[in-house]
Amino acid sequence: MATFSLEEQRVIIRFLHLRGVTPTEIHHHLSETCGDGVMNVKNVRSWVRQFKESRTSCDNEPKQSRPRNSRSDNMVQRVEKVVLEDRRLSVENIASKVGISVGSVHKILHEDPRMRKVTSRWVPQILADDHKAARMAVCQAMLTRDEGMNGTFFSSTVTMDETWMPFFNPLLHQQFSSGQNSLLQKRSQRPWNHGVDVVKNV
């Protein structure tokens, strides 16, 4: 008994379909001709249906699928670009913009650019090249100044860290909304709480 490839069987299916043969009869003819390598009746019906819908090619089209590596360099750059354009985006929004899964975006954000979310913003955990250059310039300027002061510059340096954060108290907000206390209303109108930490280097 002769052996027919799947492509050759699809050609036979199309030929018999054009002659008005039903899918069941086509499968019967194929079974008599092709033996054990015959296409099953379900696939025969599927190809007959496609030929009815004006398909002319008998080649099996490759299936479309996701890229095997969604964490390629190009994809990492796309995710980083989207984040830097709007740091308030959620992981779901980023995934929809770049066209990959939420899990892949999560891995890219936490492993490749090494970012983390702080107060609803994605903040890089590593310094960019311009940040490093700026810090280097400041350090060199401080060293030059220390040399001009005979090594006394750093002993008299005071460093400080300034933090701005929204002031929000749920209890005060609730009482302000209900108008229970005028004093609490005035306090709740203060939008910001400013804190400064000062540390002197010894």
mmCIF file of C-alpha atoms in Angstrom:
data_model
loop_
_atom_site.group_PDB
_atom_site.id
_atom_site.type_symbol
_atom_site.label_atom_id
_atom_site.label_comp_id
_atom_site.label_asym_id
_atom_site.label_seq_id
_atom_site.Cartn_x
_atom_site.Cartn_y
_atom_site.Cartn_z
ATOM 1 C CA MET A 1 0.000 0.000 0.000
ATOM 2 C CA ALA A 2 1.315 3.424 -0.972
ATOM 3 C CA THR A 3 2.294 6.002 1.656
ATOM 4 C CA PHE A 4 0.912 9.541 1.421
ATOM 5 C CA SER A 5 2.111 12.540 3.368
ATOM 6 C CA LEU A 6 -0.378 14.771 5.169
ATOM 7 C CA GLU A 7 0.030 17.434 2.507
ATOM 8 C CA GLU A 8 -0.765 14.899 -0.222
ATOM 9 C CA GLN A 9 -3.822 13.766 1.733
ATOM 10 C CA ARG A 10 -5.004 17.384 1.958
ATOM 11 C CA VAL A 11 -4.711 17.646 -1.844
ATOM 12 C CA ILE A 12 -6.869 14.520 -2.181
ATOM 13 C CA ILE A 13 -9.389 15.951 0.310
ATOM 14 C CA ARG A 14 -9.680 19.165 -1.705
ATOM 15 C CA PHE A 15 -10.048 17.252 -4.981
ATOM 16 C CA LEU A 16 -12.794 14.971 -3.622
ATOM 17 C CA HIS A 17 -14.529 17.920 -1.925
ATOM 18 C CA LEU A 18 -14.694 19.765 -5.262
ATOM 19 C CA ARG A 19 -16.305 16.648 -6.747
ATOM 20 C CA GLY A 20 -19.032 16.777 -4.064
ATOM 21 C CA VAL A 21 -17.856 13.881 -1.897
ATOM 22 C CA THR A 22 -18.850 14.113 1.796
ATOM 23 C CA PRO A 23 -16.184 14.221 4.561
ATOM 24 C CA THR A 24 -17.124 10.725 5.781
ATOM 25 C CA GLU A 25 -16.757 9.271 2.279
ATOM 26 C CA ILE A 26 -13.481 11.161 1.792
ATOM 27 C CA HIS A 27 -12.107 9.604 4.972
ATOM 28 C CA HIS A 28 -13.243 6.179 3.771
ATOM 29 C CA HIS A 29 -11.367 6.638 0.463
ATOM 30 C CA LEU A 30 -8.266 7.823 2.299
ATOM 31 C CA SER A 31 -8.394 4.811 4.651
ATOM 32 C CA GLU A 32 -8.506 2.436 1.707
ATOM 33 C CA THR A 33 -5.595 4.191 0.005
ATOM 34 C CA CYS A 34 -3.312 5.432 2.819
ATOM 35 C CA GLY A 35 -3.664 2.665 5.392
ATOM 36 C CA ASP A 36 -2.315 3.368 8.908
ATOM 37 C CA GLY A 37 -0.994 6.841 8.037
ATOM 38 C CA VAL A 38 -4.431 8.178 7.201
ATOM 39 C CA MET A 39 -5.679 11.461 8.628
ATOM 40 C CA ASN A 40 -8.465 11.022 11.194
ATOM 41 C CA VAL A 41 -12.042 11.931 10.267
ATOM 42 C CA LYS A 42 -12.060 14.985 12.562
ATOM 43 C CA ASN A 43 -9.194 16.583 10.644
ATOM 44 C CA VAL A 44 -10.801 15.623 7.344
ATOM 45 C CA ARG A 45 -13.973 17.495 8.349
ATOM 46 C CA SER A 46 -11.870 20.475 9.454
ATOM 47 C CA TRP A 47 -10.103 20.699 6.094
ATOM 48 C CA VAL A 48 -13.352 20.268 4.160
ATOM 49 C CA ARG A 49 -14.838 23.143 6.165
ATOM 50 C CA GLN A 50 -11.819 25.345 5.372
ATOM 51 C CA PHE A 51 -12.069 24.500 1.665
ATOM 52 C CA LYS A 52 -15.778 25.427 1.777
ATOM 53 C CA GLU A 53 -14.693 28.810 3.151
ATOM 54 C CA SER A 54 -12.715 29.414 -0.076
ATOM 55 C CA ARG A 55 -9.340 28.220 1.159
ATOM 56 C CA THR A 56 -7.130 27.110 -1.727
ATOM 57 C CA SER A 57 -3.796 26.314 -0.053
ATOM 58 C CA CYS A 58 -3.138 22.784 1.136
ATOM 59 C CA ASP A 59 -0.116 23.799 3.199
ATOM 60 C CA ASN A 60 -0.383 23.624 6.976
ATOM 61 C CA GLU A 61 0.047 27.218 8.196
ATOM 62 C CA PRO A 62 2.350 27.657 11.228
ATOM 63 C CA LYS A 63 0.571 28.456 14.471
ATOM 64 C CA GLN A 64 1.006 31.903 15.933
ATOM 65 C CA SER A 65 2.356 31.906 19.455
ATOM 66 C CA ARG A 66 4.017 34.192 21.945
ATOM 67 C CA PRO A 67 7.727 34.861 21.581
ATOM 68 C CA ARG A 68 9.719 32.159 23.375
ATOM 69 C CA ASN A 69 11.680 34.758 25.290
ATOM 70 C CA SER A 70 9.494 37.629 26.485
ATOM 71 C CA ARG A 71 12.452 38.949 28.502
ATOM 72 C CA SER A 72 14.681 39.779 25.545
ATOM 73 C CA ASP A 73 16.816 42.918 25.602
ATOM 74 C CA ASN A 74 14.335 44.655 23.301
ATOM 75 C CA MET A 75 11.405 43.811 25.599
ATOM 76 C CA VAL A 76 13.306 44.980 28.691
ATOM 77 C CA GLN A 77 14.007 48.301 26.978
ATOM 78 C CA ARG A 78 10.341 48.666 26.003
ATOM 79 C CA VAL A 79 9.173 48.019 29.564
ATOM 80 C CA GLU A 80 11.726 50.462 30.971
ATOM 81 C CA LYS A 81 10.678 53.126 28.443
ATOM 82 C CA VAL A 82 6.986 52.742 29.359
ATOM 83 C CA VAL A 83 7.803 52.984 33.073
ATOM 84 C CA LEU A 84 9.939 56.102 32.678
ATOM 85 C CA GLU A 85 7.211 57.787 30.627
ATOM 86 C CA ASP A 86 4.647 57.247 33.395
ATOM 87 C CA ARG A 87 5.859 55.856 36.726
ATOM 88 C CA ARG A 88 2.329 55.586 38.126
ATOM 89 C CA LEU A 89 1.315 52.733 35.823
ATOM 90 C CA SER A 90 0.276 49.417 37.327
ATOM 91 C CA VAL A 91 1.853 46.129 36.244
ATOM 92 C CA GLU A 92 -1.358 45.280 34.364
ATOM 93 C CA ASN A 93 -1.223 48.564 32.417
ATOM 94 C CA ILE A 94 2.421 48.009 31.518
ATOM 95 C CA ALA A 95 1.675 44.452 30.341
ATOM 96 C CA SER A 96 -1.151 45.670 28.080
ATOM 97 C CA LYS A 97 1.073 48.378 26.586
ATOM 98 C CA VAL A 98 4.007 46.108 25.710
ATOM 99 C CA GLY A 99 1.950 43.000 24.887
ATOM 100 C CA ILE A 100 3.358 40.424 27.311
ATOM 101 C CA SER A 101 2.008 38.686 30.397
ATOM 102 C CA VAL A 102 1.726 40.322 33.813
ATOM 103 C CA GLY A 103 4.155 37.766 35.255
ATOM 104 C CA SER A 104 6.793 38.597 32.630
ATOM 105 C CA VAL A 105 6.447 42.330 33.341
ATOM 106 C CA HIS A 106 6.773 41.663 37.074
ATOM 107 C CA LYS A 107 10.008 39.709 36.540
ATOM 108 C CA ILE A 108 11.436 42.367 34.218
ATOM 109 C CA LEU A 109 10.674 45.165 36.676
ATOM 110 C CA HIS A 110 12.185 43.390 39.666
ATOM 111 C CA GLU A 111 15.119 41.585 38.047
ATOM 112 C CA ASP A 112 16.306 43.461 34.957
ATOM 113 C CA PRO A 113 16.091 47.217 35.633
ATOM 114 C CA ARG A 114 15.814 46.349 39.355
ATOM 115 C CA MET A 115 12.957 48.698 40.113
ATOM 116 C CA ARG A 116 10.570 48.809 43.020
ATOM 117 C CA LYS A 117 7.363 50.695 43.626
ATOM 118 C CA VAL A 118 7.471 53.507 46.203
ATOM 119 C CA THR A 119 4.363 55.586 47.006
ATOM 120 C CA SER A 120 2.670 54.596 43.742
ATOM 121 C CA ARG A 121 5.789 55.286 41.648
ATOM 122 C CA TRP A 122 8.301 52.928 40.067
ATOM 123 C CA VAL A 123 11.738 54.028 41.269
ATOM 124 C CA PRO A 124 14.998 52.591 39.849
ATOM 125 C CA GLN A 125 17.018 50.837 42.545
ATOM 126 C CA ILE A 126 20.242 51.365 40.636
ATOM 127 C CA LEU A 127 21.711 54.674 39.497
ATOM 128 C CA ALA A 128 21.655 55.665 35.855
ATOM 129 C CA ASP A 129 24.873 56.791 34.165
ATOM 130 C CA ASP A 130 23.995 60.496 34.491
ATOM 131 C CA HIS A 131 23.287 60.019 38.218
ATOM 132 C CA LYS A 132 26.658 58.320 38.693
ATOM 133 C CA ALA A 133 28.423 61.104 36.782
ATOM 134 C CA ALA A 134 26.731 63.781 38.902
ATOM 135 C CA ARG A 135 27.738 62.032 42.135
ATOM 136 C CA MET A 136 31.300 61.626 40.901
ATOM 137 C CA ALA A 137 31.506 65.344 40.074
ATOM 138 C CA VAL A 138 30.227 66.285 43.546
ATOM 139 C CA CYS A 139 32.708 63.933 45.244
ATOM 140 C CA GLN A 140 35.618 65.318 43.240
ATOM 141 C CA ALA A 141 34.584 68.898 44.087
ATOM 142 C CA MET A 142 34.399 68.010 47.796
ATOM 143 C CA LEU A 143 37.832 66.361 47.713
ATOM 144 C CA THR A 144 39.301 69.428 46.020
ATOM 145 C CA ARG A 145 37.744 71.656 48.643
ATOM 146 C CA ASP A 146 39.048 69.429 51.450
ATOM 147 C CA GLU A 147 42.582 69.687 50.075
ATOM 148 C CA GLY A 148 42.276 73.492 50.038
ATOM 149 C CA MET A 149 41.220 73.482 53.702
ATOM 150 C CA ASN A 150 44.090 71.238 54.835
ATOM 151 C CA GLY A 151 41.817 68.265 55.527
ATOM 152 C CA THR A 152 39.382 70.094 57.820
ATOM 153 C CA PHE A 153 36.469 70.260 55.386
ATOM 154 C CA PHE A 154 34.889 66.877 56.144
ATOM 155 C CA SER A 155 35.245 67.239 59.919
ATOM 156 C CA SER A 156 32.949 70.288 59.790
ATOM 157 C CA THR A 157 30.428 68.884 57.303
ATOM 158 C CA VAL A 158 26.773 68.511 58.290
ATOM 159 C CA THR A 159 24.606 66.259 56.117
ATOM 160 C CA MET A 160 20.831 66.275 56.050
ATOM 161 C CA ASP A 161 18.084 64.251 54.469
ATOM 162 C CA GLU A 162 14.866 66.050 53.561
ATOM 163 C CA THR A 163 11.605 64.161 53.121
ATOM 164 C CA TRP A 164 8.226 65.507 51.986
ATOM 165 C CA MET A 165 5.159 63.380 52.463
ATOM 166 C CA PRO A 166 1.373 63.925 52.364
ATOM 167 C CA PHE A 167 -0.235 64.355 55.770
ATOM 168 C CA PHE A 168 -3.417 62.311 56.021
ATOM 169 C CA ASN A 169 -5.196 61.124 59.150
ATOM 170 C CA PRO A 170 -8.318 59.016 58.466
ATOM 171 C CA LEU A 171 -9.894 60.034 61.793
ATOM 172 C CA LEU A 172 -9.343 63.742 61.183
ATOM 173 C CA HIS A 173 -10.579 63.403 57.630
ATOM 174 C CA GLN A 174 -13.759 61.676 58.800
ATOM 175 C CA GLN A 175 -14.442 64.328 61.441
ATOM 176 C CA PHE A 176 -13.698 67.093 58.982
ATOM 177 C CA SER A 177 -16.189 65.638 56.510
ATOM 178 C CA SER A 178 -18.916 65.479 59.178
ATOM 179 C CA GLY A 179 -18.076 68.976 60.547
ATOM 180 C CA GLN A 180 -17.800 67.806 64.171
ATOM 181 C CA ASN A 181 -14.854 69.927 65.298
ATOM 182 C CA SER A 182 -13.658 73.254 63.874
ATOM 183 C CA LEU A 183 -10.166 72.819 65.362
ATOM 184 C CA LEU A 184 -9.765 69.435 63.716
ATOM 185 C CA GLN A 185 -11.020 70.951 60.482
ATOM 186 C CA LYS A 186 -8.234 73.536 60.546
ATOM 187 C CA ARG A 187 -5.616 70.880 61.278
ATOM 188 C CA SER A 188 -6.822 68.596 58.517
ATOM 189 C CA GLN A 189 -6.469 71.406 55.988
ATOM 190 C CA ARG A 190 -2.669 71.303 56.327
ATOM 191 C CA PRO A 191 -1.696 69.280 53.218
ATOM 192 C CA TRP A 192 1.934 68.442 53.928
ATOM 193 C CA ASN A 193 4.104 67.319 56.781
ATOM 194 C CA HIS A 194 7.727 68.377 56.404
ATOM 195 C CA GLY A 195 10.389 66.384 58.219
ATOM 196 C CA VAL A 196 14.150 67.022 58.219
ATOM 197 C CA ASP A 197 16.767 64.710 59.695
ATOM 198 C CA VAL A 198 20.137 66.306 60.501
ATOM 199 C CA VAL A 199 23.219 64.204 61.202
ATOM 200 C CA LYS A 200 26.674 65.620 61.882
ATOM 201 C CA ASN A 201 29.616 63.632 60.621
ATOM 202 C CA VAL A 202 32.272 63.026 63.251
#
